[in-house]
Short mmCIF file of C-alpha atoms and ligand atoms in Angstrom, two decimals:
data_model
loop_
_atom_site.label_atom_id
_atom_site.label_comp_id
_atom_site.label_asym_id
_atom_site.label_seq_id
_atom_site.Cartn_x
_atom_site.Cartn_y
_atom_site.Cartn_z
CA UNK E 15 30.80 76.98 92.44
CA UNK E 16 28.24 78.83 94.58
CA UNK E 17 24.96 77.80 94.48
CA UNK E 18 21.15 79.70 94.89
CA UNK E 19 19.74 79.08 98.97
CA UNK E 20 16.36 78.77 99.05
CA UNK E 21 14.68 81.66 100.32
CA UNK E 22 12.54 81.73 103.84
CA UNK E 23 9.59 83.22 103.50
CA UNK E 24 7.37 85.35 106.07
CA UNK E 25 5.89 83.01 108.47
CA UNK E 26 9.49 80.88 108.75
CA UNK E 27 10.31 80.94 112.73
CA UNK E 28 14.05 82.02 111.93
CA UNK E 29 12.72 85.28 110.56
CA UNK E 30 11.91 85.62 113.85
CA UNK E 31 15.42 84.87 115.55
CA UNK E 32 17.59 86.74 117.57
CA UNK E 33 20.67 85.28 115.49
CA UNK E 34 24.39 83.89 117.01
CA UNK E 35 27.46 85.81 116.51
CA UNK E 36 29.66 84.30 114.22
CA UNK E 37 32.69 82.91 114.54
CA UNK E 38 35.06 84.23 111.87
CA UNK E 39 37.03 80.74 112.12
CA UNK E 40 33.85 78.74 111.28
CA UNK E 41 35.45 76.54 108.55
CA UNK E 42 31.13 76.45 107.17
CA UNK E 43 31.66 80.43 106.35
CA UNK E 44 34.08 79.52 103.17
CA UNK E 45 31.26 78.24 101.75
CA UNK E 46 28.90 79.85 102.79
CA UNK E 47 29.43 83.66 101.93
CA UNK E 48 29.91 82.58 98.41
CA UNK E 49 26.74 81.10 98.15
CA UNK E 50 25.04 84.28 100.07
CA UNK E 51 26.11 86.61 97.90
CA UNK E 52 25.43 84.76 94.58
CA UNK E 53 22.05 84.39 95.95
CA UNK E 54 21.64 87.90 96.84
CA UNK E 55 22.52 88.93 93.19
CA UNK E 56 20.29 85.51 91.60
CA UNK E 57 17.44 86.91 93.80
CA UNK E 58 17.67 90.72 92.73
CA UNK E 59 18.58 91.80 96.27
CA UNK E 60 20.05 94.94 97.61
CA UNK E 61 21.14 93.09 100.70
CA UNK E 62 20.57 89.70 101.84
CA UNK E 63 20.70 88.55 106.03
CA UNK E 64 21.45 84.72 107.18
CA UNK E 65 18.05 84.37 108.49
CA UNK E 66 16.75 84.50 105.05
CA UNK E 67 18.15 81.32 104.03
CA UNK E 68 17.60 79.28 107.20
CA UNK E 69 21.16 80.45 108.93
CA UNK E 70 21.38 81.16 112.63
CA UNK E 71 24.18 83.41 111.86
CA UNK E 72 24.70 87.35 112.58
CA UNK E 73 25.78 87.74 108.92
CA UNK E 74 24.10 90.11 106.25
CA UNK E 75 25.80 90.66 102.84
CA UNK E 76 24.60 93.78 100.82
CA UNK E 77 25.23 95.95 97.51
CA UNK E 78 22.85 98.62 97.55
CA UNK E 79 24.28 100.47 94.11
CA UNK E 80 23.81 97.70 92.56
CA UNK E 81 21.86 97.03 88.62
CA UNK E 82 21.59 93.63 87.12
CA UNK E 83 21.93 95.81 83.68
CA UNK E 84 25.60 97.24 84.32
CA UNK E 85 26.96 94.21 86.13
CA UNK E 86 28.84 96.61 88.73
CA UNK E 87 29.36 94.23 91.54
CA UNK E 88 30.87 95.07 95.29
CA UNK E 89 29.67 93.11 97.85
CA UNK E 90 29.65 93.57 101.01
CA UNK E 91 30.20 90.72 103.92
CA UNK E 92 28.97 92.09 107.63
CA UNK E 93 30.03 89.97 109.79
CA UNK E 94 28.63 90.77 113.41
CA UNK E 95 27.73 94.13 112.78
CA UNK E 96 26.47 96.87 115.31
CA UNK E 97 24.56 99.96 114.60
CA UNK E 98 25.86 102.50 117.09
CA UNK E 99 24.31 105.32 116.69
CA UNK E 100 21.52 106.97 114.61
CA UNK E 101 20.87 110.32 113.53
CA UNK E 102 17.67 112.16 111.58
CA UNK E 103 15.08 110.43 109.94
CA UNK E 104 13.98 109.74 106.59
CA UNK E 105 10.93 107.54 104.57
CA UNK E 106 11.37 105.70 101.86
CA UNK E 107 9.64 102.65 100.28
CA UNK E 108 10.87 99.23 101.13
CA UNK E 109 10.41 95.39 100.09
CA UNK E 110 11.76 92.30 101.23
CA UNK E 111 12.60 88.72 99.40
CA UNK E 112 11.30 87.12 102.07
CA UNK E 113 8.33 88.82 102.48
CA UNK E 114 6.73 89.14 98.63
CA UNK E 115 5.14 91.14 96.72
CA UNK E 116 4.67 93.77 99.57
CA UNK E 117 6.02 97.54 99.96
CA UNK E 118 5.32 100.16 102.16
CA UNK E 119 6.94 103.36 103.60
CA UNK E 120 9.23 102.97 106.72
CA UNK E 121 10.66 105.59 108.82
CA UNK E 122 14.10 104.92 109.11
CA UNK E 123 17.47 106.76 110.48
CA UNK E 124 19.18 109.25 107.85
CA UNK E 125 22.73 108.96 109.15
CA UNK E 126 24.06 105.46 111.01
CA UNK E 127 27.62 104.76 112.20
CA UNK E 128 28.44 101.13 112.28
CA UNK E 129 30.89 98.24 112.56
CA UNK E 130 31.66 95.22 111.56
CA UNK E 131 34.42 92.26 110.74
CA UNK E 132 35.05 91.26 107.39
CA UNK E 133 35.78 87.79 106.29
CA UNK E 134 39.30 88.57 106.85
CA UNK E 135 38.80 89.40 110.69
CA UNK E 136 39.28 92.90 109.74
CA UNK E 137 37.18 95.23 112.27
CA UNK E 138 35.88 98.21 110.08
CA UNK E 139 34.19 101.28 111.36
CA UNK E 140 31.96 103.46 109.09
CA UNK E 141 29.51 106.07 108.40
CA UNK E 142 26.53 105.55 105.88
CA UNK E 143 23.73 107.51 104.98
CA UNK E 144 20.74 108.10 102.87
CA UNK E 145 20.20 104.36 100.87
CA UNK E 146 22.78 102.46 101.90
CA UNK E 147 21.88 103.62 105.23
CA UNK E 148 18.59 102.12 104.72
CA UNK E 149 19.96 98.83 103.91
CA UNK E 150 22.25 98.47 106.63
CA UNK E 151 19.00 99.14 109.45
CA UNK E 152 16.91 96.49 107.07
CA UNK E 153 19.95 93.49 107.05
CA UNK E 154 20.21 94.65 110.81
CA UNK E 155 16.82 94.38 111.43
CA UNK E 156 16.92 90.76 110.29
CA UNK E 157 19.47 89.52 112.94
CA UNK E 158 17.60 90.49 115.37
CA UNK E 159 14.60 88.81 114.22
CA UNK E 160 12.47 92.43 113.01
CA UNK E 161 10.96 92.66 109.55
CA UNK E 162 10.45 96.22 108.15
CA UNK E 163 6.78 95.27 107.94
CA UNK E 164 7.18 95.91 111.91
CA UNK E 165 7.80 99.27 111.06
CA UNK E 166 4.69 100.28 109.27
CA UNK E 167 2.38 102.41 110.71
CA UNK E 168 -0.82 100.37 111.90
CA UNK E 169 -3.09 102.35 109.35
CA UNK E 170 -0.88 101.04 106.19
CA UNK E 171 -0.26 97.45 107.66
CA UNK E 172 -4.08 97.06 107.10
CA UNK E 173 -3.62 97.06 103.35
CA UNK E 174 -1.22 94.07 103.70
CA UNK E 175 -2.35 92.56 107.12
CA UNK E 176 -4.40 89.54 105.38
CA UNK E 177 -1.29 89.17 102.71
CA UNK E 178 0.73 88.69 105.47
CA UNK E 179 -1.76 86.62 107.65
CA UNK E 180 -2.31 83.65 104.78
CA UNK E 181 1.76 83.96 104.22
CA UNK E 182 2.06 82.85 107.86
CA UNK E 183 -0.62 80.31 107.26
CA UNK E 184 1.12 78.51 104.33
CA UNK E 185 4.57 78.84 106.55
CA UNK E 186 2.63 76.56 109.38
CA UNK E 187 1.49 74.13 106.66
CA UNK E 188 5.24 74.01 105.74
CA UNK E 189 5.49 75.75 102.57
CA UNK E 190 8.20 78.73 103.81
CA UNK E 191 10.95 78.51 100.84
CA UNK E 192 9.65 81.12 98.17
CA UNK E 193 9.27 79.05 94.60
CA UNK E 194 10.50 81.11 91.23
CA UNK E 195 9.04 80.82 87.83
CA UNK E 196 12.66 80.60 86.49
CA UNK E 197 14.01 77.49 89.07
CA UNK E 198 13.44 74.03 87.92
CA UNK E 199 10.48 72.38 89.60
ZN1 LIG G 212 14.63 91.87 104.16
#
């Protein structure tokens, strides 16, 4: 059975990571992927990076089409990915489980090409654009140790800067796993 990882919150040093490739024989990924992407779908996520829950791993799982309401489910497993090349621009809003209950506009690249391995050791090239575009540059972001509040002009971080600043605080005090109404206490 996979099982829910407790999410790191903003303030959690491994947000901050540059994260390890992985090695696709690591007998800990059989586990492991499972639980990621059960947690990714628990959580409500579009996409979900190692870092997240406490893994030093370059590993991000995503389904960016996906609605808890029609139960369409294709995950994806990334498995030291690369962005190679980006192309136009576009805005859009953007949020983060580990960084809650903020959102704010982030420029990001319209058009990415990419690669990655599967769990199978398959090495797949691709395309994306628009949304799923925009996942792929947030997960990425997160193995190398960038949140998308980084990318937020310095005029809108200052609705969010003291948010942010008592987030950090709590992380230092040790409180860095986010707590959900619905999870047992
Ligand atoms: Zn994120």
């Amino acid at each position: 059975m996979a099982k829910i990882l407790p999410i790191r919150i903003y303030g959690d040093e491994i947000l901050r990571k540059k994260l390890k490739e992985a090695d696709l024989k690591d007998p800990f990924l059989k586990q492991y992927l499972p639980d990621l992407i059960h947690t990714m779908y628990e959580r409500d996520g579009v996409g979900l990076a190692s870092s997240q829950v406490g893994v030093d791993l370059r590993i991000f799982v995503m389904d960016p089409w996906w609605a808890r309401e029609e139960e369409q489910k294709n995950p994806r497993v990334l498995i030291n990915p690369e962005i190679h090349d980006r192309q136009g621009e576009q805005i859009g809003e953007e949020g983060c489980l580990s960084v809650p209950d903020i959102f704010a506009n982030v420029n990001r690249a319209l058009k990415i090409s990419y690669s990655y391995y599967t769990p199978e050791g398959e090495h797949i090239q691709a395309e994306a654009e628009g949304y799923e575009a925009v996942v792929i540059q947030h997960e990425y972001d997160h193995l190398n140790g960038v949140l998308f509040t980084d990318r937020v002009s310095t005029l809108a971080k200052l609705k969010f800067k003291m948010k942010l600043k008592s987030m950090a605080a709590l992380a230092r005090d040790g409180v860095n796993i986010m707590q959900y109404p619905e999870d047992p206490q």
